Coordinates of C-alpha atoms in Angstrom, one line a residue:
M1 CA 34.7 1.1 144.3
A2 CA 33.7 4.0 147.0
G3 CA 30.8 3.8 149.1
G4 CA 29.3 5.6 152.3
F5 CA 25.8 6.7 153.1
Y6 CA 24.3 9.5 155.2
I7 CA 20.8 9.4 156.6
D8 CA 18.8 12.7 158.2
I9 CA 16.3 11.8 160.5
H10 CA 13.8 14.7 161.8
V11 CA 10.9 14.4 163.8
T12 CA 9.6 18.0 164.2
A13 CA 9.3 20.7 161.5
E14 CA 12.7 22.0 162.2
K15 CA 15.3 20.4 159.9
P16 CA 18.6 19.4 160.8
P17 CA 21.7 20.2 158.4
S18 CA 21.3 18.4 155.1
G19 CA 23.3 15.6 153.8
Q20 CA 23.4 17.5 150.4
E21 CA 26.5 19.5 151.6
I22 CA 28.3 16.0 151.9
F23 CA 27.1 14.3 148.7
G24 CA 26.8 17.2 146.7
R25 CA 23.2 16.3 145.3
A26 CA 19.4 15.8 146.2
P27 CA 18.9 12.9 148.5
D28 CA 18.8 9.4 146.8
F29 CA 15.5 8.5 148.9
T30 CA 13.1 10.3 150.8
A31 CA 10.2 9.1 153.0
A32 CA 7.9 10.9 155.5
N33 CA 10.9 12.5 157.8
V34 CA 13.6 10.6 156.3
M35 CA 16.2 11.9 153.7
L36 CA 18.7 9.6 152.6
W37 CA 22.1 9.7 150.2
S38 CA 24.0 6.9 149.5
D39 CA 27.0 5.7 147.3
E40 CA 26.6 2.3 148.2
P41 CA 24.6 -0.1 146.0
M42 CA 20.9 0.6 146.7
V43 CA 17.9 -1.9 146.8
A44 CA 14.8 -0.2 146.5
I45 CA 12.1 -2.4 148.0
D46 CA 9.1 0.0 148.1
A47 CA 8.5 3.7 148.3
R48 CA 9.4 3.5 152.0
T49 CA 12.0 1.1 152.0
V50 CA 15.3 0.9 151.0
L51 CA 18.5 -1.7 151.5
L52 CA 22.0 -0.1 151.4
G53 CA 25.1 -2.5 150.5
Y54 CA 25.4 -5.9 149.6
L55 CA 22.6 -8.3 150.1
F56 CA 22.5 -12.1 149.5
R57 CA 19.5 -14.5 149.6
K58 CA 20.9 -17.3 151.7
G59 CA 21.8 -20.6 150.0
P60 CA 23.6 -22.6 149.2
P61 CA 23.8 -21.6 146.5
S62 CA 23.5 -17.7 147.8
V63 CA 22.4 -15.2 145.1
R64 CA 23.1 -11.6 145.2
V65 CA 19.9 -9.4 145.4
R66 CA 20.4 -6.3 143.1
D67 CA 16.9 -5.3 142.8
W68 CA 13.3 -6.2 144.1
A69 CA 11.5 -5.8 141.1
G70 CA 8.7 -8.5 140.6
V71 CA 9.5 -10.0 144.1
D72 CA 6.9 -9.3 146.7
G73 CA 8.4 -7.5 149.7
S74 CA 5.3 -7.2 151.7
A75 CA 6.2 -10.2 154.2
L76 CA 9.7 -8.4 154.5
V77 CA 7.8 -4.6 155.2
A78 CA 5.5 -6.3 157.4
A79 CA 7.8 -7.4 159.9
N80 CA 10.1 -4.0 159.4
G81 CA 12.8 -6.1 157.9
R82 CA 13.1 -9.0 160.5
E83 CA 12.9 -11.5 158.0
L84 CA 16.1 -10.4 156.4
I85 CA 17.9 -12.1 159.6
N86 CA 16.5 -15.4 158.7
G87 CA 16.4 -15.2 154.8
Y88 CA 19.3 -13.1 154.1
W89 CA 22.7 -12.1 154.8
G90 CA 25.2 -9.6 153.6
G91 CA 27.0 -6.5 154.4
Y92 CA 23.9 -4.2 154.5
V93 CA 22.1 -1.4 156.5
F94 CA 18.0 -1.7 156.1
V95 CA 15.8 1.5 156.2
H96 CA 11.9 1.3 156.5
V97 CA 9.6 4.1 157.2
A98 CA 6.3 2.6 158.6
E99 CA 2.9 4.0 157.6
D100 CA 2.7 5.5 161.1
G101 CA 5.9 7.4 160.3
A102 CA 8.2 5.2 162.6
L103 CA 11.7 4.5 161.3
Y104 CA 13.5 1.2 161.4
V105 CA 17.4 1.1 160.6
L106 CA 19.0 -2.3 160.7
R107 CA 22.7 -3.1 160.7
D108 CA 23.2 -6.7 159.5
P109 CA 24.7 -9.3 161.7
S110 CA 28.2 -9.4 160.3
G111 CA 29.2 -5.5 160.9
L112 CA 30.5 -5.4 157.5
L113 CA 29.1 -2.1 156.6
P114 CA 29.8 0.4 159.3
C115 CA 26.7 2.4 160.7
Y116 CA 27.5 5.4 163.3
I117 CA 24.7 7.7 165.0
R118 CA 24.7 11.1 166.3
R119 CA 21.8 12.2 168.2
S120 CA 21.3 16.1 168.6
G121 CA 17.9 17.4 170.0
C122 CA 15.3 16.2 167.9
A123 CA 17.6 15.3 164.9
T124 CA 19.2 12.1 164.5
A125 CA 21.9 11.4 161.7
L126 CA 23.5 8.2 160.7
A127 CA 26.7 7.4 158.5
G128 CA 29.0 4.7 157.2
D129 CA 31.8 7.3 157.7
V130 CA 32.0 8.8 161.0
T131 CA 33.9 11.8 159.5
D132 CA 30.4 12.8 157.8
L133 CA 28.8 13.0 161.3
V134 CA 31.3 15.2 163.3
V135 CA 34.2 17.3 162.5
P136 CA 37.5 17.7 164.6
E137 CA 37.2 20.4 167.1
P138 CA 38.2 21.1 170.8
G139 CA 35.8 19.1 173.2
R140 CA 35.0 16.4 170.6
I141 CA 36.8 13.7 172.3
D142 CA 35.7 11.4 175.3
F143 CA 39.1 10.9 176.9
E144 CA 37.3 8.2 179.5
E145 CA 36.3 6.1 176.5
I146 CA 40.0 6.2 175.1
G147 CA 41.1 4.9 178.4
R148 CA 38.6 2.2 178.3
I149 CA 39.9 1.1 174.6
L150 CA 43.5 1.3 176.1
A151 CA 42.6 -1.0 179.1
S152 CA 40.8 -3.7 177.5
G153 CA 39.6 -5.0 174.3
D154 CA 36.5 -6.1 176.3
A155 CA 35.8 -2.6 177.4
R156 CA 34.5 -1.3 174.1
G157 CA 30.5 -1.2 173.8
R158 CA 28.4 1.2 171.9
N159 CA 30.0 4.3 172.8
T160 CA 32.8 5.6 170.5
C161 CA 35.5 8.0 171.5
L162 CA 34.0 10.9 169.9
V163 CA 31.2 12.9 172.2
G164 CA 27.8 12.0 171.0
V165 CA 28.6 9.4 168.3
E166 CA 27.7 5.8 169.2
E167 CA 27.9 2.9 167.2
L168 CA 24.8 0.7 165.9
I169 CA 26.3 -2.6 166.8
A170 CA 25.8 -5.5 164.4
G171 CA 22.4 -7.1 164.3
E172 CA 20.7 -4.1 166.1
C173 CA 17.8 -2.1 164.9
L174 CA 17.4 1.6 165.5
V175 CA 13.8 2.5 165.9
V176 CA 12.8 6.1 165.8
D177 CA 9.1 7.4 166.3
R178 CA 7.7 10.9 168.0
R179 CA 7.9 9.1 171.3
S180 CA 11.4 8.0 171.5
A181 CA 14.8 6.8 169.8
R182 CA 15.6 3.2 170.7
I183 CA 17.9 0.3 169.8
E184 CA 16.5 -3.3 169.8
R185 CA 18.6 -6.4 169.4
W186 CA 17.3 -8.3 166.4
W187 CA 20.4 -10.6 166.2
S188 CA 22.5 -12.3 169.0
P189 CA 25.4 -14.5 169.0
W190 CA 23.6 -16.5 171.9
D191 CA 20.9 -17.5 169.3
H192 CA 23.4 -19.6 167.7
V193 CA 25.3 -21.4 170.3
T194 CA 23.1 -24.5 170.6
P195 CA 25.1 -27.5 168.7
R196 CA 23.4 -28.9 165.6
G197 CA 23.8 -32.4 166.5
M198 CA 26.4 -33.0 163.7
S199 CA 29.4 -35.3 163.9
F200 CA 33.0 -33.9 163.6
E201 CA 32.9 -35.0 159.7
E202 CA 29.7 -33.3 159.1
E203 CA 30.8 -30.1 160.6
T204 CA 34.1 -30.2 158.5
S205 CA 31.9 -30.7 155.4
Q206 CA 29.2 -28.0 156.5
L207 CA 31.7 -25.3 157.4
R208 CA 33.8 -26.0 153.7
W209 CA 30.5 -25.7 151.9
T210 CA 29.2 -22.6 153.7
I211 CA 32.7 -20.7 153.5
A212 CA 32.7 -21.5 149.6
D213 CA 29.2 -20.1 149.2
C214 CA 29.9 -17.0 151.3
I215 CA 33.4 -15.9 150.2
G216 CA 32.4 -16.8 146.3
S217 CA 29.4 -14.8 146.8
W218 CA 31.4 -11.9 148.0
S219 CA 34.0 -12.4 145.3
S220 CA 31.8 -12.3 142.5
C221 CA 30.9 -8.7 143.4
F222 CA 34.1 -6.9 142.9
P223 CA 36.2 -7.3 139.3
S224 CA 39.5 -6.9 141.0
I225 CA 40.3 -8.0 144.5
L226 CA 43.7 -7.5 146.5
L227 CA 43.9 -10.1 149.2
G228 CA 46.0 -9.8 152.1
S229 CA 47.8 -12.8 152.2
S230 CA 50.4 -14.1 155.4
G231 CA 50.4 -17.7 154.5
G232 CA 48.5 -18.1 157.9
L233 CA 45.4 -20.2 157.8
D234 CA 42.6 -17.7 157.9
S235 CA 43.9 -15.7 154.8
S236 CA 44.8 -19.0 153.0
I237 CA 40.9 -20.3 153.3
V238 CA 39.5 -16.7 152.0
A239 CA 41.9 -17.6 149.0
V240 CA 40.9 -21.1 148.4
A241 CA 37.1 -20.0 148.8
A242 CA 37.6 -16.5 146.6
T243 CA 39.5 -18.0 143.6
P244 CA 36.8 -20.1 141.9
R245 CA 34.5 -17.1 141.4
S246 CA 37.1 -14.0 141.4
E247 CA 37.6 -12.3 138.0
R248 CA 41.0 -11.0 139.4
L249 CA 42.5 -12.0 142.5
T250 CA 46.0 -10.9 143.6
A251 CA 47.4 -11.9 146.8
L252 CA 49.8 -9.3 148.8
T253 CA 52.2 -10.6 151.5
L254 CA 54.2 -7.8 153.4
V255 CA 57.9 -8.2 154.4
S256 CA 59.0 -6.8 157.7
P257 CA 62.5 -7.2 159.3
G258 CA 63.3 -10.8 161.4
A259 CA 62.3 -14.1 160.3
A260 CA 58.9 -13.7 161.7
G261 CA 58.2 -10.7 159.5
D262 CA 58.9 -12.7 156.3
E263 CA 56.1 -14.9 155.2
R264 CA 56.6 -15.3 151.4
P265 CA 57.5 -19.0 151.4
Y266 CA 54.1 -19.8 153.0
A267 CA 52.2 -17.2 150.9
H268 CA 54.2 -18.5 147.6
A269 CA 53.1 -22.0 148.6
V270 CA 49.3 -20.9 148.7
A271 CA 49.3 -18.7 145.8
S272 CA 51.0 -21.4 143.7
S273 CA 48.7 -24.0 144.9
L274 CA 45.9 -22.0 143.6
G275 CA 47.3 -20.5 140.6
I276 CA 46.8 -16.9 141.6
R277 CA 49.1 -13.8 141.3
L278 CA 51.4 -12.8 144.4
R279 CA 52.8 -9.6 145.0
H280 CA 55.1 -8.7 147.8
A281 CA 56.4 -5.6 149.3
P282 CA 58.7 -4.4 152.2
L283 CA 57.3 -2.4 155.0
D284 CA 59.1 0.9 155.1
L285 CA 60.1 3.1 157.9
A286 CA 60.2 6.1 155.7
D287 CA 56.1 5.7 155.6
I288 CA 56.0 6.2 159.3
D289 CA 54.8 9.5 160.7
V290 CA 54.4 9.1 164.5
E291 CA 52.6 12.3 165.0
R292 CA 50.1 11.8 161.9
A293 CA 46.8 9.8 163.2
V294 CA 46.9 6.4 161.7
T295 CA 43.2 6.0 161.0
S296 CA 41.4 9.3 161.7
H297 CA 38.2 7.9 160.1
H298 CA 37.6 5.4 162.9
P299 CA 35.9 6.6 166.1
W300 CA 38.4 4.8 168.2
P301 CA 42.2 5.0 168.3
I302 CA 43.2 1.2 167.8
S303 CA 45.2 1.3 164.8
P304 CA 48.7 0.5 165.6
I305 CA 51.3 3.1 163.8
F306 CA 52.6 0.3 161.5
K307 CA 49.6 0.2 159.6
Q308 CA 50.6 3.6 158.0
A309 CA 53.4 1.5 156.2
V310 CA 50.6 -0.8 155.2
G311 CA 48.7 2.0 153.7
A312 CA 51.3 3.4 151.7
V313 CA 52.2 -0.1 150.2
H314 CA 48.1 -0.1 149.2
R315 CA 48.4 3.1 147.7
R316 CA 51.6 2.5 145.3
L317 CA 49.7 -0.7 144.4
Q318 CA 46.7 1.1 143.6
S319 CA 48.5 3.2 141.2
E320 CA 49.6 0.2 139.4
M321 CA 46.9 -2.1 139.3
P322 CA 43.1 -1.7 139.8
I323 CA 41.8 -2.5 143.1
D324 CA 37.9 -2.8 143.7
A325 CA 38.1 -4.3 147.2
H326 CA 40.5 -5.4 149.8
F327 CA 39.9 -8.9 150.9
S328 CA 41.4 -10.1 154.4
G329 CA 41.1 -13.1 156.8
N330 CA 40.8 -10.9 159.3
G331 CA 38.5 -12.2 162.4
G332 CA 39.4 -15.6 161.6
D333 CA 41.1 -16.6 164.9
G334 CA 37.8 -15.4 166.8
I335 CA 35.5 -17.0 164.3
F336 CA 37.3 -20.4 164.4
C337 CA 37.5 -20.1 168.1
S338 CA 41.4 -20.4 168.4
I339 CA 41.3 -20.9 172.3
R340 CA 44.0 -22.1 174.4
S341 CA 42.9 -22.6 177.8
A342 CA 41.0 -25.7 179.6
V343 CA 37.5 -24.2 179.0
P344 CA 36.5 -26.8 176.4
L345 CA 37.1 -29.4 179.1
L346 CA 34.5 -27.5 181.2
D347 CA 32.3 -27.4 178.4
H348 CA 32.2 -31.0 177.7
F349 CA 32.0 -31.8 181.3
L350 CA 29.3 -29.3 182.0
S351 CA 27.2 -30.3 179.0
K352 CA 27.6 -34.2 178.8
G353 CA 28.8 -35.1 182.4
Q354 CA 31.5 -37.6 183.3
R355 CA 31.2 -39.6 179.9
T356 CA 33.8 -41.0 177.6
G357 CA 35.8 -38.4 175.8
L358 CA 37.2 -36.4 178.8
G359 CA 40.5 -38.0 178.6
K360 CA 41.0 -37.5 175.1
I361 CA 40.0 -33.5 175.4
V362 CA 42.5 -33.4 178.5
R363 CA 45.2 -34.9 176.2
D364 CA 44.1 -32.4 173.2
I365 CA 44.5 -29.4 175.6
S366 CA 47.9 -30.7 176.9
S367 CA 49.2 -31.1 173.3
L368 CA 47.8 -27.8 172.2
T369 CA 49.3 -25.8 175.0
G370 CA 52.4 -27.7 175.9
A371 CA 50.9 -28.0 179.6
D372 CA 50.9 -31.3 181.5
I373 CA 47.7 -33.4 182.4
V374 CA 47.8 -32.5 186.0
T375 CA 48.4 -28.6 185.0
V376 CA 45.4 -28.9 182.6
L377 CA 43.2 -30.3 185.2
R378 CA 44.4 -27.9 187.8
H379 CA 44.0 -24.9 185.3
A380 CA 40.2 -26.3 184.7
W381 CA 39.2 -26.4 188.4
S382 CA 40.8 -23.1 189.0
R383 CA 38.9 -21.6 186.2
Y384 CA 35.7 -23.0 187.2
R385 CA 35.9 -21.6 190.8
C386 CA 36.2 -18.3 189.2
A387 CA 32.8 -17.2 187.6
G388 CA 31.9 -20.5 186.7
G389 CA 34.4 -20.7 184.1
A390 CA 32.9 -17.7 182.1
H391 CA 35.0 -15.3 180.2
V392 CA 36.1 -12.4 182.6
P393 CA 37.3 -9.1 181.0
R394 CA 41.1 -8.7 181.4
Y395 CA 43.0 -5.4 181.6
N396 CA 46.5 -4.2 180.5
E397 CA 47.4 -2.0 183.6
L398 CA 50.7 -1.1 181.9
G399 CA 51.2 2.8 181.7
L400 CA 47.4 3.8 182.6
E401 CA 46.7 6.2 185.6
R402 CA 45.4 4.1 188.7
E403 CA 42.2 6.2 189.3
L404 CA 41.1 5.7 185.7
L405 CA 41.8 2.0 185.8
A406 CA 39.7 1.6 189.1
R407 CA 36.9 3.5 187.4
I408 CA 37.1 1.3 184.3
K409 CA 37.0 -1.8 186.3
A410 CA 33.9 -0.7 188.5
Q411 CA 32.1 -0.1 185.1
G412 CA 32.9 -3.3 183.7
F413 CA 31.8 -4.4 180.1
S414 CA 29.3 -2.4 178.2
H415 CA 29.0 -4.6 174.9
P416 CA 25.6 -6.5 175.0
W417 CA 27.1 -9.5 173.7
L418 CA 29.3 -9.7 176.7
S419 CA 25.9 -10.5 178.7
A420 CA 25.9 -14.2 178.6
P421 CA 22.8 -16.2 179.5
A422 CA 22.7 -17.9 182.7
D423 CA 23.0 -21.4 181.1
A424 CA 25.9 -20.3 178.8
L425 CA 29.1 -22.8 178.7
P426 CA 32.2 -21.0 179.7
G427 CA 34.0 -21.8 176.2
K428 CA 30.9 -20.0 174.4
T429 CA 31.5 -17.0 176.7
V430 CA 35.1 -16.9 175.5
H431 CA 33.9 -17.4 171.6
V432 CA 31.5 -14.6 171.8
A433 CA 34.2 -12.4 173.4
F434 CA 36.5 -13.3 170.3
L435 CA 33.7 -12.5 168.0
M436 CA 33.1 -9.2 169.6
R437 CA 36.6 -8.2 169.2
A438 CA 36.7 -9.1 165.6
Q439 CA 34.3 -6.4 164.8
K440 CA 36.2 -3.5 165.9
S441 CA 36.6 -0.8 163.1
L442 CA 36.8 -3.2 160.0
E443 CA 37.5 -0.3 157.7
L444 CA 41.1 0.0 156.6
Y445 CA 40.3 3.5 154.8
P446 CA 37.7 6.1 154.6
R447 CA 34.6 4.4 153.1
R448 CA 33.8 6.8 150.5
S449 CA 37.1 7.6 149.0
A450 CA 39.1 4.4 149.0
P451 CA 38.3 0.5 147.9
L452 CA 36.1 -1.3 150.6
H453 CA 37.4 -3.6 152.8
I454 CA 35.7 -7.1 153.2
A455 CA 36.6 -9.4 156.0
P456 CA 34.4 -12.4 154.5
L457 CA 34.8 -14.8 157.2
L458 CA 32.6 -12.3 159.2
S459 CA 29.5 -13.3 156.7
Q460 CA 26.6 -14.4 159.0
P461 CA 26.1 -18.0 157.9
I462 CA 29.8 -18.7 158.6
V463 CA 29.4 -17.0 161.9
E464 CA 26.3 -18.7 163.0
L465 CA 27.7 -22.3 162.1
C466 CA 31.0 -21.8 163.8
L467 CA 29.2 -20.5 167.1
S468 CA 27.3 -23.8 166.9
I469 CA 30.1 -26.1 166.8
P470 CA 31.1 -27.1 170.3
T471 CA 34.5 -25.8 171.7
W472 CA 36.2 -29.1 171.9
R473 CA 35.7 -29.6 168.4
W474 CA 37.9 -26.7 167.7
I475 CA 40.9 -28.2 169.6
A476 CA 40.6 -31.8 168.3
D477 CA 43.8 -33.7 167.9
G478 CA 45.6 -30.9 169.9
R479 CA 45.2 -28.4 166.8
D480 CA 43.6 -24.8 167.2
R481 CA 40.8 -24.0 164.7
A482 CA 40.7 -27.9 164.2
V483 CA 37.5 -27.9 162.0
A484 CA 38.7 -25.4 159.8
R485 CA 41.7 -27.2 159.3
A486 CA 40.1 -30.2 158.5
A487 CA 37.7 -28.7 156.3
F488 CA 40.3 -27.5 154.0
S489 CA 43.0 -30.1 154.6
N490 CA 42.8 -31.5 151.0
R491 CA 42.4 -27.8 149.2
L492 CA 45.6 -26.0 150.8
P493 CA 49.4 -27.2 151.1
K494 CA 50.1 -29.4 153.9
T495 CA 52.7 -26.7 155.2
I496 CA 49.7 -24.3 155.6
I497 CA 47.5 -26.7 157.3
E498 CA 50.1 -27.9 159.8
R499 CA 51.4 -24.4 160.4
S500 CA 50.8 -23.8 164.3
Q501 CA 52.8 -20.2 164.4
K502 CA 52.5 -17.3 162.5
G503 CA 54.9 -14.5 161.8
G504 CA 54.3 -10.7 162.1
P505 CA 55.6 -7.2 162.2
A506 CA 56.8 -7.4 165.8
E507 CA 60.4 -6.5 164.7
F508 CA 59.1 -3.4 162.6
N509 CA 57.1 -2.3 165.4
L510 CA 60.3 -2.5 167.6
S511 CA 62.4 -0.4 164.7
I512 CA 59.8 2.3 164.8
Y513 CA 60.2 2.7 168.5
R514 CA 64.0 2.6 168.3
T515 CA 64.4 5.1 165.6
Q516 CA 61.6 7.4 166.7
R517 CA 62.0 6.9 170.8
D518 CA 62.9 10.6 171.6
R519 CA 59.9 11.8 169.5
L520 CA 57.5 9.4 170.8
H521 CA 58.5 10.2 174.4
E522 CA 58.1 14.0 173.8
M523 CA 54.9 13.5 172.2
L524 CA 53.4 11.6 175.2
R525 CA 55.2 13.9 177.8
G526 CA 53.3 16.9 176.5
G527 CA 50.2 15.3 175.1
V528 CA 46.5 15.4 175.6
L529 CA 46.3 12.0 177.0
A530 CA 48.7 12.7 179.9
A531 CA 46.9 16.0 180.5
A532 CA 43.6 14.2 180.6
G533 CA 44.8 11.7 183.3
I534 CA 44.6 8.8 181.0
I535 CA 48.4 7.7 180.9
D536 CA 51.1 7.7 183.6
I537 CA 54.2 8.9 181.9
S538 CA 56.5 7.4 184.5
L539 CA 56.5 4.6 182.2
L540 CA 58.6 6.5 180.0
D541 CA 61.1 6.8 182.8
E542 CA 61.7 3.2 183.4
P543 CA 65.1 1.7 182.3
E544 CA 65.1 -0.1 179.1
D545 CA 64.8 -3.8 179.3
I546 CA 66.2 -6.1 176.7
S547 CA 63.8 -9.0 177.8
W548 CA 60.1 -9.6 176.6
R549 CA 59.0 -7.3 179.4
G550 CA 60.9 -4.4 177.7
N551 CA 59.3 -5.3 174.3
A552 CA 55.8 -5.2 176.1
R553 CA 56.8 -1.5 177.6
E554 CA 57.7 -0.5 174.0
Q555 CA 54.8 -1.8 172.2
R556 CA 52.5 -0.1 175.1
I557 CA 54.4 3.2 174.3
L558 CA 53.7 2.6 170.6
A559 CA 50.1 2.1 171.4
F560 CA 50.0 5.1 173.5
A561 CA 51.4 7.3 170.6
A562 CA 49.0 5.8 168.1
A563 CA 46.3 7.0 170.6
E564 CA 47.7 10.4 171.2
S565 CA 48.0 11.2 167.6
W566 CA 44.7 10.1 167.0
A567 CA 43.4 12.4 169.8
R568 CA 45.2 15.5 168.8
H569 CA 43.7 14.9 165.4
W570 CA 40.4 15.1 166.7
N571 CA 40.9 17.7 169.3
G572 CA 41.5 20.1 166.4
G573 CA 45.1 19.7 165.6

């Protein structure tokens, strides 16, 4: 089930290139100076207003809105779409042309429908696939932005790594009129961090019902769903919530070398308990080409090379079975505030003072992290002395040019969510940073030519509820994501609820490096990133190290190679 959209906006008589050459047909919607093409589901609200994507009226139970027939949309239109933020949720882009000709384009707070912007003179274009806005050619790449992405997960903001292309961040509205084009923030995570005054038991109950409602609603939209299931907590929760309303749900677990790469026992436990189909497939080195861009449809080079093998598995399965959407537990760690530091102690102290409960929180942190009580207290004090305990962007300096790093650190972060209010608790600055990172390039494959990817834990009602839960509740009894574990303790096997470590493709990644070492090094030595002053190729000359430090170096080289192949693609090959 393919999607995608393209919007042309022109504010003078001179029209920009038409999206008709992309979609091969006349516009699906026109109003004043706007032409719109869409392969997304469309909800027509009135002659000047349309919504693209998936929309649900808030519940519970939430109800999908497929058309606006018989419903008065005057309140929605009168507020230029702001009412959507309060009364609805989904994965959508809202488009409204006011009577004065001003255009409003709102991207919903989940970010589940991508939206990129290209401005050129009097023309502005938006699309769900960046490949519909620009083509690979010399001069297309913003190398400085690539450096920012490689330096820190906190460094990414509105700009993409393609010159002239921006992202409309989740919850933002682009307003275009004859005077200007500006971006307004209509939703912010900081509007939802105030606790709702619930007990731990009430929070777990509310979270369970909200997740069941949202993920169940998403599941009802697609006849056949392939769920990436590792047997970890997040994907298992998605499986539990999706099963009751799924017409056909198949779980897939990927197998890679090493004990940590084989999670079939955990995935089987989940699938058996729910009575759903389980497929498993190995990651194959034969599917890896280190010189091929991993996800060239992304405007940032952030996908690791091993994703090529994942894509090959998905393509093979798609030839065997119908796949209308890919589901995953992506973003769960951040949404469920998987925090491992002393900031929950700071949050409790700063909001409640020296009241009963501090001792338990210290013990919970000690149990979670393995640090003794003295170390926990020392860390809390040290953290508080640095920016009051607030989240500070961290940088990975390994292999980057020093001058580049100095510029990036001087610029700081640019994502608006990282600008915390003055009274923000330290733990919530971390929680919001986690959420911001979870939003990056959610699309597995080009939206217009492949099944959609849905990360349903990012649904607005789930995110807003989780933001309101105090950080110390998330580490209750020394367990990370404690509220989520408690919410589904009676719905998932005990082995999943109590699982504290999760596997991954680390050994497969190292196999890629070891079998392709010479090719990787050659790519980077003669590559565009080195020529642009982004990476320091002396990293390649360091002696091999069998310790974890050596693994860090090898993983870094793989990340650089993924960015290099992406940059070569967008530089015109």
